[in-house]
Tab-separated table of C-alpha atoms in Angstrom:
chain	number	residue	atom	x	y	z
A	1258	MET	CA	88.801	53.797	54.016
A	1259	HIS	CA	85.869	54.695	55.531
A	1260	ALA	CA	87.254	53.760	58.909
A	1261	VAL	CA	90.096	56.277	58.586
A	1262	ALA	CA	87.327	59.020	57.710
A	1263	LEU	CA	85.695	58.260	60.829
A	1264	GLY	CA	87.924	59.101	62.678
A	1265	ASP	CA	87.449	57.555	65.478
A	1266	THR	CA	89.595	54.485	67.306
A	1267	THR	CA	87.524	50.862	66.496
A	1268	ALA	CA	89.726	47.517	66.800
A	1269	SER	CA	88.503	44.128	67.048
A	1270	ALA	CA	90.105	42.241	69.866
A	1271	THR	CA	92.573	44.203	70.812
A	1272	PRO	CA	92.228	46.674	74.117
A	1273	PRO	CA	92.210	49.920	73.192
A	1274	PRO	CA	95.008	52.885	74.255
A	1275	ALA	CA	94.670	55.249	76.638
A	1276	ALA	CA	92.415	58.184	75.489
A	1277	GLY	CA	93.996	60.272	72.866
A	1278	THR	CA	96.893	57.830	72.362
A	1279	PRO	CA	97.512	58.188	68.684
A	1280	THR	CA	98.404	55.380	67.364
A	1281	GLU	CA	98.559	54.154	63.386
A	1282	ALA	CA	97.806	51.961	61.812
A	1283	PRO	CA	99.656	49.039	60.841
A	1284	THR	CA	100.716	48.273	56.786
A	1285	ALA	CA	99.386	44.383	56.373
A	1286	PRO	CA	101.954	42.192	54.953
A	1287	PRO	CA	101.878	42.000	51.005
A	1288	GLY	CA	100.779	39.156	50.617
A	1289	ASP	CA	97.505	39.625	53.170
A	1290	GLN	CA	95.941	42.516	51.664
A	1291	PRO	CA	92.257	41.956	51.346
A	1292	THR	CA	90.772	41.668	48.084
A	1293	ASN	CA	88.399	44.128	47.735
A	1294	SER	CA	86.898	42.836	43.913
A	1295	PRO	CA	85.107	39.635	43.607
A	1296	SER	CA	85.685	37.277	41.432
A	1297	PRO	CA	87.113	37.785	37.933
A	1298	SER	CA	83.416	36.828	36.711
A	1299	ALA	CA	82.207	39.023	38.883
A	1300	THR	CA	80.042	42.588	36.920
A	1301	PRO	CA	81.479	46.095	37.060
A	1302	SER	CA	77.748	46.646	39.591
A	1303	ALA	CA	79.331	43.871	42.508
A	1304	ALA	CA	82.888	45.226	42.477
A	1305	ALA	CA	81.156	48.826	43.708
A	1306	ALA	CA	79.364	46.862	46.068
A	1307	VAL	CA	82.108	45.075	47.321
A	1308	THR	CA	83.976	48.368	47.610
A	1309	ALA	CA	81.323	49.189	49.681
A	1310	LEU	CA	81.122	46.304	52.400
A	1311	GLN	CA	84.913	46.669	52.758
A	1312	GLY	CA	83.986	49.973	53.402
A	1313	ALA	CA	81.080	49.633	55.981
A	1314	LEU	CA	83.701	46.692	57.183
A	1315	GLY	CA	86.101	48.905	57.618
A	1316	ALA	CA	84.016	51.425	59.301
A	1317	GLU	CA	82.546	48.990	62.454
A	1318	HIS	CA	86.385	48.167	62.839
A	1319	ALA	CA	86.969	51.762	63.921
A	1320	ALA	CA	83.027	51.449	65.964
A	1321	VAL	CA	83.907	48.709	67.743
A	1322	TYR	CA	87.083	49.928	69.185
A	1323	GLY	CA	85.493	53.233	69.752
A	1324	TYR	CA	83.031	51.808	71.740
A	1325	GLY	CA	86.171	50.623	73.554
A	1326	VAL	CA	87.182	53.735	74.616
A	1327	VAL	CA	83.567	54.969	74.853
A	1328	GLY	CA	82.934	52.379	77.626
A	1329	ALA	CA	86.125	52.910	79.807
A	1330	ARG	CA	84.754	57.160	80.070
A	1331	LEU	CA	81.018	56.201	81.405
A	1332	PRO	CA	80.312	55.379	85.208
A	1333	GLU	CA	78.397	52.091	85.475
A	1334	ASP	CA	75.158	53.382	84.682
A	1335	GLN	CA	72.568	53.222	82.112
A	1336	GLN	CA	74.741	55.002	79.754
A	1337	ARG	CA	77.312	52.563	80.643
A	1338	ALA	CA	74.603	49.786	79.615
A	1339	ASP	CA	74.497	51.584	76.360
A	1340	ALA	CA	77.717	51.580	75.579
A	1341	ARG	CA	77.906	47.322	75.706
A	1342	THR	CA	74.268	46.731	73.542
A	1343	ALA	CA	76.213	49.153	70.718
A	1344	TYR	CA	79.276	47.546	71.311
A	1345	ALA	CA	77.015	44.027	70.861
A	1346	ALA	CA	75.774	45.402	67.572
A	1347	HIS	CA	79.011	46.704	66.016
A	1348	GLU	CA	80.194	43.584	66.225
A	1349	ALA	CA	77.283	42.160	65.255
A	1350	ARG	CA	77.252	44.218	61.412
A	1351	ARG	CA	80.643	43.758	61.471
A	1352	ASP	CA	80.748	39.898	61.751
A	1353	SER	CA	77.792	39.875	59.340
A	1354	TRP	CA	79.968	42.072	56.527
A	1355	GLN	CA	82.826	40.368	56.638
A	1356	ARG	CA	80.923	36.428	56.471
A	1357	LEU	CA	79.282	38.332	53.575
A	1358	LEU	CA	82.515	39.609	51.395
A	1359	ALA	CA	83.756	36.143	52.119
A	1360	SER	CA	80.500	34.423	50.395
A	1361	LEU	CA	81.030	37.178	47.595
A	1362	GLY	CA	84.846	35.338	46.912
A	1363	ALA	CA	86.659	38.959	48.495
A	1364	THR	CA	88.835	38.805	51.346
A	1365	PRO	CA	87.442	41.059	54.178
A	1366	THR	CA	89.347	43.639	55.041
A	1367	ALA	CA	91.220	43.363	58.602
A	1368	ALA	CA	90.563	45.348	61.464
A	1369	ALA	CA	93.636	47.726	62.404
A	1370	GLY	CA	95.868	47.492	65.324
A	1371	GLY	CA	94.120	51.294	66.447
A	1372	TYR	CA	92.922	54.225	65.786
A	1373	GLN	CA	93.192	57.647	65.983
A	1374	LEU	CA	91.060	59.220	68.011
A	1375	PRO	CA	89.236	62.340	66.576
A	1376	PHE	CA	89.028	64.738	69.558
A	1377	ALA	CA	90.233	63.208	73.846
A	1378	VAL	CA	88.174	61.176	75.462
A	1379	THR	CA	88.885	61.764	79.476
A	1380	ASP	CA	85.187	62.206	80.646
A	1381	THR	CA	81.711	60.981	80.701
A	1382	ALA	CA	80.426	64.245	78.222
A	1383	GLY	CA	83.859	63.123	75.832
A	1384	ALA	CA	82.554	59.528	75.603
A	1385	THR	CA	78.830	60.318	74.755
A	1386	ARG	CA	80.293	62.800	72.300
A	1387	LEU	CA	82.668	60.647	70.589
A	1388	ALA	CA	79.687	57.667	70.293
A	1389	ALA	CA	77.556	60.515	68.388
A	1390	HIS	CA	80.273	60.720	66.192
A	1391	LEU	CA	80.962	57.585	65.799
A	1392	GLU	CA	77.101	56.647	64.811
A	1393	THR	CA	76.746	60.181	62.831
A	1394	ARG	CA	79.692	58.584	60.776
A	1395	LEU	CA	78.681	55.780	60.370
A	1396	THR	CA	75.122	56.939	58.908
A	1397	ALA	CA	77.320	58.441	56.068
A	1398	VAL	CA	79.133	55.318	55.537
A	1399	TYR	CA	75.334	53.011	55.249
A	1400	ALA	CA	74.317	55.664	52.772
A	1401	ASP	CA	76.632	54.793	50.637
A	1402	LEU	CA	75.957	51.177	50.884
A	1403	VAL	CA	72.379	51.468	50.462
A	1404	ALA	CA	73.177	53.400	47.040
A	1405	ALA	CA	75.474	50.910	46.316
A	1406	VAL	CA	74.607	47.125	47.154
A	1407	PRO	CA	71.742	45.434	45.510
A	1408	GLY	CA	68.253	44.714	46.497
A	1409	PRO	CA	68.817	41.193	48.603
A	1410	GLN	CA	71.864	43.089	50.964
A	1411	ARG	CA	70.189	46.722	50.431
A	1412	SER	CA	67.637	45.859	53.238
A	1413	ALA	CA	69.981	44.695	55.474
A	1414	ALA	CA	72.501	48.125	54.703
A	1415	ALA	CA	69.364	50.042	55.156
A	1416	ASP	CA	68.655	48.628	58.640
A	1417	ALA	CA	72.055	49.642	59.686
A	1418	LEU	CA	71.485	52.979	58.879
A	1419	ARG	CA	68.681	53.221	60.784
A	1420	GLU	CA	70.196	51.449	63.636
A	1421	CYS	CA	73.373	54.465	63.763
A	1422	ALA	CA	70.860	56.789	63.060
A	1423	LEU	CA	68.763	56.010	66.252
A	1424	ARG	CA	71.876	55.498	68.263
A	1425	ALA	CA	73.229	58.752	67.374
A	1426	HIS	CA	70.092	60.293	68.739
A	1427	ARG	CA	70.009	58.573	71.847
A	1428	TRP	CA	73.785	60.384	72.573
A	1429	GLY	CA	72.979	63.284	71.865
A	1430	ALA	CA	73.809	63.942	67.823
A	1431	ALA	CA	71.986	66.441	66.006
A	1432	ASP	CA	68.737	64.736	63.834
A	1433	THR	CA	68.430	65.257	60.417
A	1434	ALA	CA	65.675	64.477	58.341
A	1435	PHE	CA	67.821	62.454	56.013
A	1436	PRO	CA	71.026	60.615	58.194
A	1437	GLY	CA	73.892	59.783	56.054
A	1438	ILE	CA	73.283	62.664	53.306
A	1439	PRO	CA	74.673	66.171	54.043
A	1440	GLU	CA	72.252	68.719	53.895
A	1441	PRO	CA	72.199	70.847	50.882
A	1442	LEU	CA	74.100	73.866	50.285
A	1443	PRO	CA	71.955	77.126	50.136
A	1444	THR	CA	71.057	78.298	46.934
A	1445	PRO	CA	71.657	81.969	46.409
A	1446	THR	CA	68.797	84.065	46.043
A	1447	ALA	CA	68.866	87.038	43.616
A	1448	ALA	CA	68.238	90.551	45.156
A	1449	PRO	CA	64.711	91.784	44.103
A	1450	SER	CA	65.278	94.865	42.019
A	1451	ALA	CA	63.978	98.051	43.161
A	1452	THR	CA	60.705	98.991	41.572
A	1453	ARG	CA	60.334	102.410	40.650
A	1454	PRO	CA	56.626	104.432	41.852
């Protein structure tokens, strides 16, 4: 699940635990497990799209929770206002993915009760680092989503990718040429052969 891969702390309506307090995601009862596949008549590409949408939804659950931690560690200034704006944007994305999944006949993934922070967040520097981490990790989720969904949904996924990349930049993350796509490894070059005079 992408939310676990994010390593951030995002939940829905429940308040976040104290920073650095590990909490484990509860397991849903057997009857409440999310449905990752659309209706039986769906094509394999539709199933892949639903899986990617579930991953994006899980990541947004994590981001909403994480911004609860971020906001709690920021002073009452422009940074906190930015965190509130980002929190609202991630709630809106989460809600839109839930509606889309439901319209496709899938049961949207529920938020966990809590998420493990990727590192301790005890001050403003840690909060801004967590915000940059959340947004950077979401760019990878949305790059995957852009590749998996059909045209009408691809536009929304691309918008989400762009917004996360811009927020990551604002929080101090390093810029990349293609947000969400890992940099290619350098190719080894052969040593030039010595030539005789």
